[in-house]
Structure formats: C-alpha cells, structure tokens
PDB file of C-alpha atoms in Angstrom:
ATOM      1  CA  MET A   1     -53.234 -17.284  55.304  1.00 94.00           C
ATOM      2  CA  ILE A   2     -54.280 -18.987  58.535  1.00 96.00           C
ATOM      3  CA  THR A   3     -52.171 -18.796  61.687  1.00 97.00           C
ATOM      4  CA  ALA A   4     -52.680 -20.824  64.852  1.00 98.00           C
ATOM      5  CA  LEU A   5     -50.786 -19.655  67.945  1.00 97.00           C
ATOM      6  CA  TYR A   6     -50.589 -21.896  70.993  1.00 97.00           C
ATOM      7  CA  SER A   7     -49.040 -21.165  74.389  1.00 96.00           C
ATOM      8  CA  ASP A   8     -48.648 -24.898  74.892  1.00 91.00           C
ATOM      9  CA  GLN A   9     -50.262 -27.659  72.890  1.00 89.00           C
ATOM     10  CA  VAL A  10     -50.154 -31.234  74.147  1.00 86.00           C
ATOM     11  CA  ILE A  11     -52.534 -30.720  77.071  1.00 89.00           C
ATOM     12  CA  ALA A  12     -56.234 -31.506  77.384  1.00 89.00           C
ATOM     13  CA  GLU A  13     -57.242 -27.841  77.722  1.00 92.00           C
ATOM     14  CA  ASN A  14     -56.294 -27.267  74.084  1.00 93.00           C
ATOM     15  CA  ALA A  15     -58.777 -29.806  72.689  1.00 95.00           C
ATOM     16  CA  PRO A  16     -61.311 -27.203  71.403  1.00 96.00           C
ATOM     17  CA  MET A  17     -58.592 -25.336  69.512  1.00 96.00           C
ATOM     18  CA  ASP A  18     -57.089 -28.604  68.286  1.00 96.00           C
ATOM     19  CA  ARG A  19     -60.411 -29.721  66.811  1.00 96.00           C
ATOM     20  CA  ARG A  20     -60.897 -26.417  65.020  1.00 96.00           C
ATOM     21  CA  LEU A  21     -57.359 -26.434  63.631  1.00 97.00           C
ATOM     22  CA  ALA A  22     -57.733 -30.043  62.481  1.00 97.00           C
ATOM     23  CA  ALA A  23     -60.917 -29.162  60.589  1.00 97.00           C
ATOM     24  CA  LEU A  24     -59.140 -26.298  58.812  1.00 96.00           C
ATOM     25  CA  VAL A  25     -56.180 -28.471  57.800  1.00 97.00           C
ATOM     26  CA  LEU A  26     -58.312 -31.461  56.786  1.00 98.00           C
ATOM     27  CA  ALA A  27     -60.266 -29.209  54.433  1.00 97.00           C
ATOM     28  CA  ARG A  28     -57.044 -29.118  52.375  1.00 96.00           C
ATOM     29  CA  GLY A  29     -55.431 -32.464  53.151  1.00 97.00           C
ATOM     30  CA  ASN A  30     -53.750 -34.042  56.166  1.00 97.00           C
ATOM     31  CA  ARG A  31     -50.002 -33.489  55.734  1.00 97.00           C
ATOM     32  CA  ILE A  32     -48.119 -31.253  58.173  1.00 98.00           C
ATOM     33  CA  GLY A  33     -44.463 -30.331  57.864  1.00 97.00           C
ATOM     34  CA  TYR A  34     -42.515 -29.886  61.107  1.00 97.00           C
ATOM     35  CA  ILE A  35     -39.702 -27.341  61.488  1.00 97.00           C
ATOM     36  CA  ALA A  36     -37.627 -28.050  64.597  1.00 96.00           C
ATOM     37  CA  SER A  37     -36.393 -25.120  66.662  1.00 95.00           C
ATOM     38  CA  GLY A  38     -33.112 -26.919  67.318  1.00 92.00           C
ATOM     39  CA  PRO A  39     -31.442 -30.332  67.410  1.00 89.00           C
ATOM     40  CA  ASP A  40     -33.733 -33.290  68.114  1.00 88.00           C
ATOM     41  CA  PRO A  41     -31.431 -36.235  67.237  1.00 87.00           C
ATOM     42  CA  GLN A  42     -33.686 -38.857  68.786  1.00 90.00           C
ATOM     43  CA  ARG A  43     -36.791 -37.238  67.277  1.00 92.00           C
ATOM     44  CA  ALA A  44     -38.372 -37.292  70.755  1.00 90.00           C
ATOM     45  CA  PHE A  45     -40.284 -34.009  70.408  1.00 91.00           C
ATOM     46  CA  PHE A  46     -41.176 -34.797  66.806  1.00 95.00           C
ATOM     47  CA  ASP A  47     -42.535 -38.247  67.692  1.00 94.00           C
ATOM     48  CA  GLU A  48     -44.619 -36.770  70.502  1.00 93.00           C
ATOM     49  CA  LYS A  49     -46.158 -34.292  68.057  1.00 94.00           C
ATOM     50  CA  ARG A  50     -46.648 -37.017  65.448  1.00 95.00           C
ATOM     51  CA  GLN A  51     -48.760 -39.075  67.844  1.00 95.00           C
ATOM     52  CA  TYR A  52     -50.627 -35.973  68.944  1.00 94.00           C
ATOM     53  CA  TYR A  53     -51.605 -34.942  65.424  1.00 96.00           C
ATOM     54  CA  LEU A  54     -52.402 -38.552  64.475  1.00 96.00           C
ATOM     55  CA  SER A  55     -55.191 -38.533  67.056  1.00 95.00           C
ATOM     56  CA  TYR A  56     -56.853 -35.820  64.966  1.00 96.00           C
ATOM     57  CA  GLY A  57     -56.381 -37.621  61.657  1.00 97.00           C
ATOM     58  CA  LEU A  58     -53.367 -35.525  60.674  1.00 97.00           C
ATOM     59  CA  SER A  59     -50.006 -36.813  59.473  1.00 97.00           C
ATOM     60  CA  LEU A  60     -46.813 -35.123  60.616  1.00 93.00           C
ATOM     61  CA  ASP A  61     -45.222 -35.795  57.259  1.00 81.00           C
ATOM     62  CA  LEU A  62     -41.757 -34.288  57.335  1.00 92.00           C
ATOM     63  CA  PHE A  63     -39.092 -33.394  59.923  1.00 95.00           C
ATOM     64  CA  VAL A  64     -36.948 -30.394  58.944  1.00 95.00           C
ATOM     65  CA  ASP A  65     -33.654 -29.702  60.716  1.00 95.00           C
ATOM     66  CA  LEU A  66     -32.632 -26.181  59.717  1.00 95.00           C
ATOM     67  CA  ASP A  67     -28.977 -26.981  60.450  1.00 93.00           C
ATOM     68  CA  ALA A  68     -28.981 -29.850  57.947  1.00 90.00           C
ATOM     69  CA  LEU A  69     -31.218 -28.899  55.041  1.00 88.00           C
ATOM     70  CA  SER A  70     -30.514 -31.264  52.160  1.00 81.00           C
ATOM     71  CA  GLY A  71     -31.484 -28.883  49.350  1.00 82.00           C
ATOM     72  CA  ASP A  72     -34.352 -27.787  47.140  1.00 89.00           C
ATOM     73  CA  GLU A  73     -36.042 -31.193  47.134  1.00 92.00           C
ATOM     74  CA  GLU A  74     -36.515 -31.139  50.907  1.00 93.00           C
ATOM     75  CA  ILE A  75     -37.696 -27.518  50.835  1.00 94.00           C
ATOM     76  CA  ASN A  76     -40.172 -28.312  48.077  1.00 95.00           C
ATOM     77  CA  ARG A  77     -41.482 -31.272  50.082  1.00 95.00           C
ATOM     78  CA  LEU A  78     -41.990 -28.983  53.068  1.00 97.00           C
ATOM     79  CA  PHE A  79     -43.889 -26.393  51.067  1.00 97.00           C
ATOM     80  CA  SER A  80     -46.065 -29.045  49.466  1.00 97.00           C
ATOM     81  CA  CYS A  81     -47.520 -29.860  52.897  1.00 97.00           C
ATOM     82  CA  ASP A  82     -51.027 -28.696  53.833  1.00 97.00           C
ATOM     83  CA  ALA A  83     -49.744 -26.933  56.973  1.00 98.00           C
ATOM     84  CA  ILE A  84     -46.421 -26.226  58.672  1.00 98.00           C
ATOM     85  CA  HIS A  85     -45.763 -26.579  62.396  1.00 98.00           C
ATOM     86  CA  LEU A  86     -43.117 -24.433  64.123  1.00 98.00           C
ATOM     87  CA  SER A  87     -41.968 -26.165  67.291  1.00 96.00           C
ATOM     88  CA  GLY A  88     -41.304 -24.785  70.733  1.00 95.00           C
ATOM     89  CA  GLY A  89     -37.805 -24.326  72.091  1.00 94.00           C
ATOM     90  CA  HIS A  90     -35.299 -21.475  72.327  1.00 95.00           C
ATOM     91  CA  THR A  91     -36.838 -18.587  70.382  1.00 96.00           C
ATOM     92  CA  GLY A  92     -33.623 -16.699  69.653  1.00 95.00           C
ATOM     93  CA  ASP A  93     -31.813 -19.804  68.400  1.00 96.00           C
ATOM     94  CA  PHE A  94     -34.823 -20.742  66.275  1.00 97.00           C
ATOM     95  CA  LEU A  95     -34.841 -17.299  64.660  1.00 97.00           C
ATOM     96  CA  ARG A  96     -31.093 -17.490  64.020  1.00 96.00           C
ATOM     97  CA  ARG A  97     -31.472 -20.874  62.323  1.00 96.00           C
ATOM     98  CA  LEU A  98     -34.313 -19.612  60.144  1.00 97.00           C
ATOM     99  CA  ARG A  99     -32.193 -16.671  59.033  1.00 97.00           C
ATOM    100  CA  GLN A 100     -28.964 -18.595  58.449  1.00 95.00           C
ATOM    101  CA  SER A 101     -30.718 -21.305  56.455  1.00 95.00           C
ATOM    102  CA  GLY A 102     -32.464 -18.734  54.270  1.00 94.00           C
ATOM    103  CA  MET A 103     -35.824 -20.100  55.354  1.00 96.00           C
ATOM    104  CA  LEU A 104     -37.209 -16.994  57.055  1.00 97.00           C
ATOM    105  CA  GLU A 105     -38.196 -15.259  53.817  1.00 97.00           C
ATOM    106  CA  LYS A 106     -39.252 -18.519  52.129  1.00 97.00           C
ATOM    107  CA  LEU A 107     -41.535 -19.423  55.020  1.00 97.00           C
ATOM    108  CA  ARG A 108     -43.022 -15.926  55.146  1.00 98.00           C
ATOM    109  CA  ALA A 109     -43.791 -16.030  51.417  1.00 98.00           C
ATOM    110  CA  TRP A 110     -45.323 -19.512  51.664  1.00 98.00           C
ATOM    111  CA  ALA A 111     -47.504 -18.485  54.589  1.00 97.00           C
ATOM    112  CA  ARG A 112     -48.759 -15.340  52.873  1.00 96.00           C
ATOM    113  CA  ASP A 113     -49.676 -17.377  49.808  1.00 96.00           C
ATOM    114  CA  ASP A 114     -52.636 -18.936  51.667  1.00 94.00           C
ATOM    115  CA  GLY A 115     -50.568 -21.205  53.906  1.00 97.00           C
ATOM    116  CA  ILE A 116     -51.540 -22.613  57.305  1.00 98.00           C
ATOM    117  CA  VAL A 117     -48.861 -22.063  59.954  1.00 98.00           C
ATOM    118  CA  VAL A 118     -49.085 -23.485  63.481  1.00 98.00           C
ATOM    119  CA  GLY A 119     -46.764 -22.299  66.241  1.00 97.00           C
ATOM    120  CA  THR A 120     -46.354 -23.440  69.827  1.00 97.00           C
ATOM    121  CA  SER A 121     -44.561 -21.249  72.362  1.00 97.00           C
ATOM    122  CA  ALA A 122     -41.335 -20.197  70.574  1.00 97.00           C
ATOM    123  CA  GLY A 123     -42.871 -21.115  67.229  1.00 98.00           C
ATOM    124  CA  ALA A 124     -45.827 -18.848  67.933  1.00 98.00           C
ATOM    125  CA  ILE A 125     -43.595 -15.960  69.035  1.00 98.00           C
ATOM    126  CA  LEU A 126     -41.754 -16.235  65.709  1.00 98.00           C
ATOM    127  CA  MET A 127     -44.990 -15.637  63.802  1.00 97.00           C
ATOM    128  CA  THR A 128     -45.151 -12.061  65.143  1.00 97.00           C
ATOM    129  CA  PRO A 129     -43.249  -8.896  64.107  1.00 96.00           C
ATOM    130  CA  THR A 130     -40.569  -9.319  66.792  1.00 96.00           C
ATOM    131  CA  ILE A 131     -39.420 -11.798  69.416  1.00 97.00           C
ATOM    132  CA  ALA A 132     -38.794  -8.977  71.924  1.00 96.00           C
ATOM    133  CA  VAL A 133     -41.161 -10.335  74.609  1.00 96.00           C
ATOM    134  CA  ASP A 134     -39.116 -13.548  74.737  1.00 96.00           C
ATOM    135  CA  ALA A 135     -36.512 -11.585  76.712  1.00 95.00           C
ATOM    136  CA  LEU A 136     -38.741 -11.868  79.786  1.00 95.00           C
ATOM    137  CA  PHE A 137     -38.088 -15.617  79.996  1.00 94.00           C
ATOM    138  CA  SER A 138     -34.402 -14.939  80.645  1.00 90.00           C
ATOM    139  CA  GLY A 139     -35.008 -12.040  83.031  1.00 89.00           C
ATOM    140  CA  SER A 140     -34.082  -9.396  80.462  1.00 90.00           C
ATOM    141  CA  SER A 141     -36.093  -6.470  79.146  1.00 89.00           C
ATOM    142  CA  PRO A 142     -37.893  -6.552  75.769  1.00 93.00           C
ATOM    143  CA  ASP A 143     -36.826  -2.925  75.317  1.00 88.00           C
ATOM    144  CA  ALA A 144     -33.209  -4.069  75.026  1.00 83.00           C
ATOM    145  CA  VAL A 145     -33.863  -6.386  72.058  1.00 86.00           C
ATOM    146  CA  ARG A 146     -32.425  -4.787  68.903  1.00 86.00           C
ATOM    147  CA  ASP A 147     -32.412  -7.598  66.334  1.00 89.00           C
ATOM    148  CA  GLY A 148     -35.657  -9.424  66.974  1.00 94.00           C
ATOM    149  CA  ALA A 149     -37.466  -9.012  63.642  1.00 96.00           C
ATOM    150  CA  ALA A 150     -39.344 -12.242  62.912  1.00 98.00           C
ATOM    151  CA  LEU A 151     -41.918 -13.516  60.392  1.00 98.00           C
ATOM    152  CA  GLY A 152     -44.465 -10.732  60.902  1.00 96.00           C
ATOM    153  CA  LEU A 153     -47.468 -12.883  59.973  1.00 95.00           C
ATOM    154  CA  VAL A 154     -49.709 -11.324  62.629  1.00 94.00           C
ATOM    155  CA  PRO A 155     -50.061  -7.686  63.767  1.00 92.00           C
ATOM    156  CA  PHE A 156     -49.268  -8.278  67.453  1.00 94.00           C
ATOM    157  CA  GLU A 157     -46.615  -9.740  69.717  1.00 96.00           C
ATOM    158  CA  PHE A 158     -47.375 -13.067  71.394  1.00 97.00           C
ATOM    159  CA  PHE A 159     -46.433 -14.009  74.933  1.00 98.00           C
ATOM    160  CA  PRO A 160     -46.999 -17.652  76.017  1.00 98.00           C
ATOM    161  CA  HIS A 161     -46.916 -19.267  79.469  1.00 97.00           C
ATOM    162  CA  LEU A 162     -48.339 -16.199  81.196  1.00 96.00           C
ATOM    163  CA  ASN A 163     -49.339 -18.460  84.103  1.00 94.00           C
ATOM    164  CA  ASP A 164     -45.745 -19.514  84.817  1.00 91.00           C
ATOM    165  CA  ASP A 165     -44.725 -16.397  86.760  1.00 92.00           C
ATOM    166  CA  PRO A 166     -46.920 -13.775  88.475  1.00 92.00           C
ATOM    167  CA  GLY A 167     -44.371 -11.113  87.498  1.00 94.00           C
ATOM    168  CA  TYR A 168     -44.872 -11.572  83.769  1.00 96.00           C
ATOM    169  CA  LEU A 169     -48.058  -9.513  83.598  1.00 97.00           C
ATOM    170  CA  SER A 170     -46.618  -6.420  85.279  1.00 96.00           C
ATOM    171  CA  ALA A 171     -43.525  -6.647  83.055  1.00 96.00           C
ATOM    172  CA  LEU A 172     -45.702  -6.868  79.935  1.00 97.00           C
ATOM    173  CA  LEU A 173     -47.762  -3.889  81.066  1.00 97.00           C
ATOM    174  CA  ARG A 174     -44.589  -1.833  81.466  1.00 96.00           C
ATOM    175  CA  TYR A 175     -43.234  -2.935  78.105  1.00 96.00           C
ATOM    176  CA  SER A 176     -46.546  -2.140  76.384  1.00 96.00           C
ATOM    177  CA  GLU A 177     -46.042   1.523  77.246  1.00 95.00           C
ATOM    178  CA  ALA A 178     -42.859   1.545  75.155  1.00 93.00           C
ATOM    179  CA  THR A 179     -44.142  -0.203  72.025  1.00 94.00           C
ATOM    180  CA  VAL A 180     -46.930   0.547  69.558  1.00 93.00           C
ATOM    181  CA  ILE A 181     -47.465  -3.165  68.848  1.00 93.00           C
ATOM    182  CA  PRO A 182     -50.170  -4.765  71.014  1.00 94.00           C
ATOM    183  CA  ILE A 183     -49.308  -7.963  72.890  1.00 96.00           C
ATOM    184  CA  LEU A 184     -51.517 -11.051  73.132  1.00 96.00           C
ATOM    185  CA  ALA A 185     -50.635 -12.898  76.349  1.00 97.00           C
ATOM    186  CA  CYS A 186     -51.804 -16.490  76.815  1.00 97.00           C
ATOM    187  CA  ARG A 187     -51.775 -19.014  79.606  1.00 96.00           C
ATOM    188  CA  ASP A 188     -51.166 -22.660  78.759  1.00 96.00           C
ATOM    189  CA  GLY A 189     -54.369 -24.058  77.271  1.00 95.00           C
ATOM    190  CA  GLU A 190     -55.188 -20.771  75.524  1.00 96.00           C
ATOM    191  CA  GLY A 191     -54.553 -19.629  71.978  1.00 96.00           C
ATOM    192  CA  LEU A 192     -55.802 -18.027  68.804  1.00 96.00           C
ATOM    193  CA  ILE A 193     -56.622 -18.949  65.206  1.00 96.00           C
ATOM    194  CA  LEU A 194     -56.512 -15.990  62.858  1.00 95.00           C
ATOM    195  CA  GLY A 195     -56.777 -15.425  59.135  1.00 88.00           C
ATOM    196  CA  ASN A 196     -58.968 -15.248  56.032  1.00 80.00           C
ATOM    197  CA  GLY A 197     -61.554 -13.243  57.949  1.00 82.00           C
ATOM    198  CA  LEU A 198     -61.404 -15.698  60.852  1.00 84.00           C
ATOM    199  CA  VAL A 199     -60.734 -14.660  64.455  1.00 92.00           C
ATOM    200  CA  GLU A 200     -61.238 -17.454  66.989  1.00 94.00           C
ATOM    201  CA  ILE A 201     -60.042 -17.047  70.562  1.00 95.00           C
ATOM    202  CA  PHE A 202     -59.649 -20.026  72.893  1.00 96.00           C
ATOM    203  CA  GLY A 203     -59.502 -19.549  76.645  1.00 94.00           C
ATOM    204  CA  ALA A 204     -59.182 -16.108  78.172  1.00 94.00           C
ATOM    205  CA  PRO A 205     -56.037 -14.421  76.807  1.00 96.00           C
ATOM    206  CA  LEU A 206     -55.217 -10.792  77.491  1.00 96.00           C
ATOM    207  CA  MET A 207     -54.617  -8.084  74.900  1.00 95.00           C
ATOM    208  CA  ILE A 208     -52.071  -5.691  76.399  1.00 96.00           C
ATOM    209  CA  SER A 209     -51.470  -2.217  74.989  1.00 94.00           C
ATOM    210  CA  GLY A 210     -50.505   1.207  76.331  1.00 95.00           C
ATOM    211  CA  GLY A 211     -50.153  -0.042  79.893  1.00 96.00           C
ATOM    212  CA  PHE A 212     -53.595  -1.651  80.029  1.00 95.00           C
ATOM    213  CA  ALA A 213     -54.864  -5.228  79.672  1.00 95.00           C
ATOM    214  CA  GLU A 214     -58.089  -6.031  77.807  1.00 91.00           C
ATOM    215  CA  ALA A 215     -59.778  -9.280  78.871  1.00 89.00           C
ATOM    216  CA  ASP A 216     -63.052  -9.154  76.937  1.00 86.00           C
ATOM    217  CA  ARG A 217     -62.881 -11.785  74.185  1.00 87.00           C
ATOM    218  CA  GLY A 218     -65.402  -9.966  72.006  1.00 86.00           C
ATOM    219  CA  ARG A 219     -63.396  -6.748  72.202  1.00 84.00           C
ATOM    220  CA  ILE A 220     -60.146  -8.581  71.491  1.00 88.00           C
ATOM    221  CA  ALA A 221     -61.676 -10.309  68.468  1.00 87.00           C
ATOM    222  CA  ASP A 222     -62.964  -6.988  67.198  1.00 83.00           C
ATOM    223  CA  LEU A 223     -59.563  -5.333  67.614  1.00 79.00           C
ATOM    224  CA  LEU A 224     -57.842  -8.180  65.768  1.00 83.00           C
ATOM    225  CA  SER A 225     -60.372  -8.214  62.944  1.00 78.00           C
ATOM    226  CA  ARG A 226     -59.610  -4.543  62.290  1.00 70.00           C
ATOM    227  CA  ALA A 227     -55.821  -4.859  62.647  1.00 62.00           C
TER     228      ALA A 227
END
C-alpha cells in the first residue's frame, strides 16, 4: 500500500511531491479513479484535477459520485484503476457518504491490497484513524468527536492548512495531550508519501504528540518508519 497525503495540491510548491507520486503511479499504469467528497454537477473540481494530472502523464479515468453509484460495474472500474484520488471538501460529509454507500470497507480493503491512495485536505484526513482534528476548522474541539472513525490507512492523524490560522498549532498541541495518536500537521505545499518501506516527507511538516511538536524531518521519518 502507498498513501500520498497532501494539504493542498494544485499549487507550484507541490511539484516535487507530484513528480514522485507520478513516478510511483506510472510504474503501474496511468489510470486514476476520482472519488468526489460531495456533489460536483458541473465537474468543475474534477476537470481541474484532470488537467493537473494530465500534465504529469496521468489520466483521471473515472468520476465517482458516492450518492449515485450505478452498481458493481462502476465499483469494479474504480478498483481496476492504478490509483484512487480522494478529493477535498467537507470531511464529515465525505465520511458519511463513504459509509452510507458501503464504500468505506471496500476502499480500505483495496488500499491494503497494494493500492495507491492519494488524498488532498479532507481526502487525506479520511486516510487516518479518525477525522477528529477536522473539528478545528469549524471552531469545535477534536475531543468532542465521538463517531470519527475513518479508513485507518496510516498510523497518525493528519491536519492540513496549518498556515491558515495561527491558532491551529496551539489547539493541536492541546489536543495531542488527550490522544495517543500522533498528528502530522502540514502547511499548503507540504505532504507525505508513505508505504511499502517508503517514507518521503515534502516541505517541513510538524509531528505533534504529547503536547510537543517535532520539526526534524529525519526524526519524523524515523518515527513513521517504526510506526
């Protein structure tokens, strides 16, 4: 299994991570399935991603609307892709749609069977054990989240857009004292590719645990490789 977690994606700062991800996908093929977090009737977000991936020689091959799955044929087409992209959007609604459509367990099983899963923002949060940290974006406390269990593909929580609000870091430090799961916090332009013995960190994310933040990339990589 290979997971790629982006804070944001369609910005120039992500080019090094993009190139590495493209190489990993192209080693298998070039088809990427796209799971939308919510309605996109004009396919605006999908078309933006399609052009983005095309610049790296990758084909965004299939748009999946979890509210309108057409049946086993569409699901089989999705899982025949070389990678699957989980879009950004409203994390809680995305999780609800995955559960109600029955896709949460299917996607987890596909990923663990040597799949490549790419997540941006909400999509990346969903790849972790819980979406609890997402509560900070609405001014709530992660401690209050009771039904946030997500895909659990990585052994840490993921917090994107750390640069958007100076209060996010102090809130994450407080929350880290109440959870045993470490938190990887990324600014836009930062991210991580993890899996199959691979730990590649892009930018300068923070690993937050027990009320402290670790900024050394070597130390973070070592912690993740042993997780």
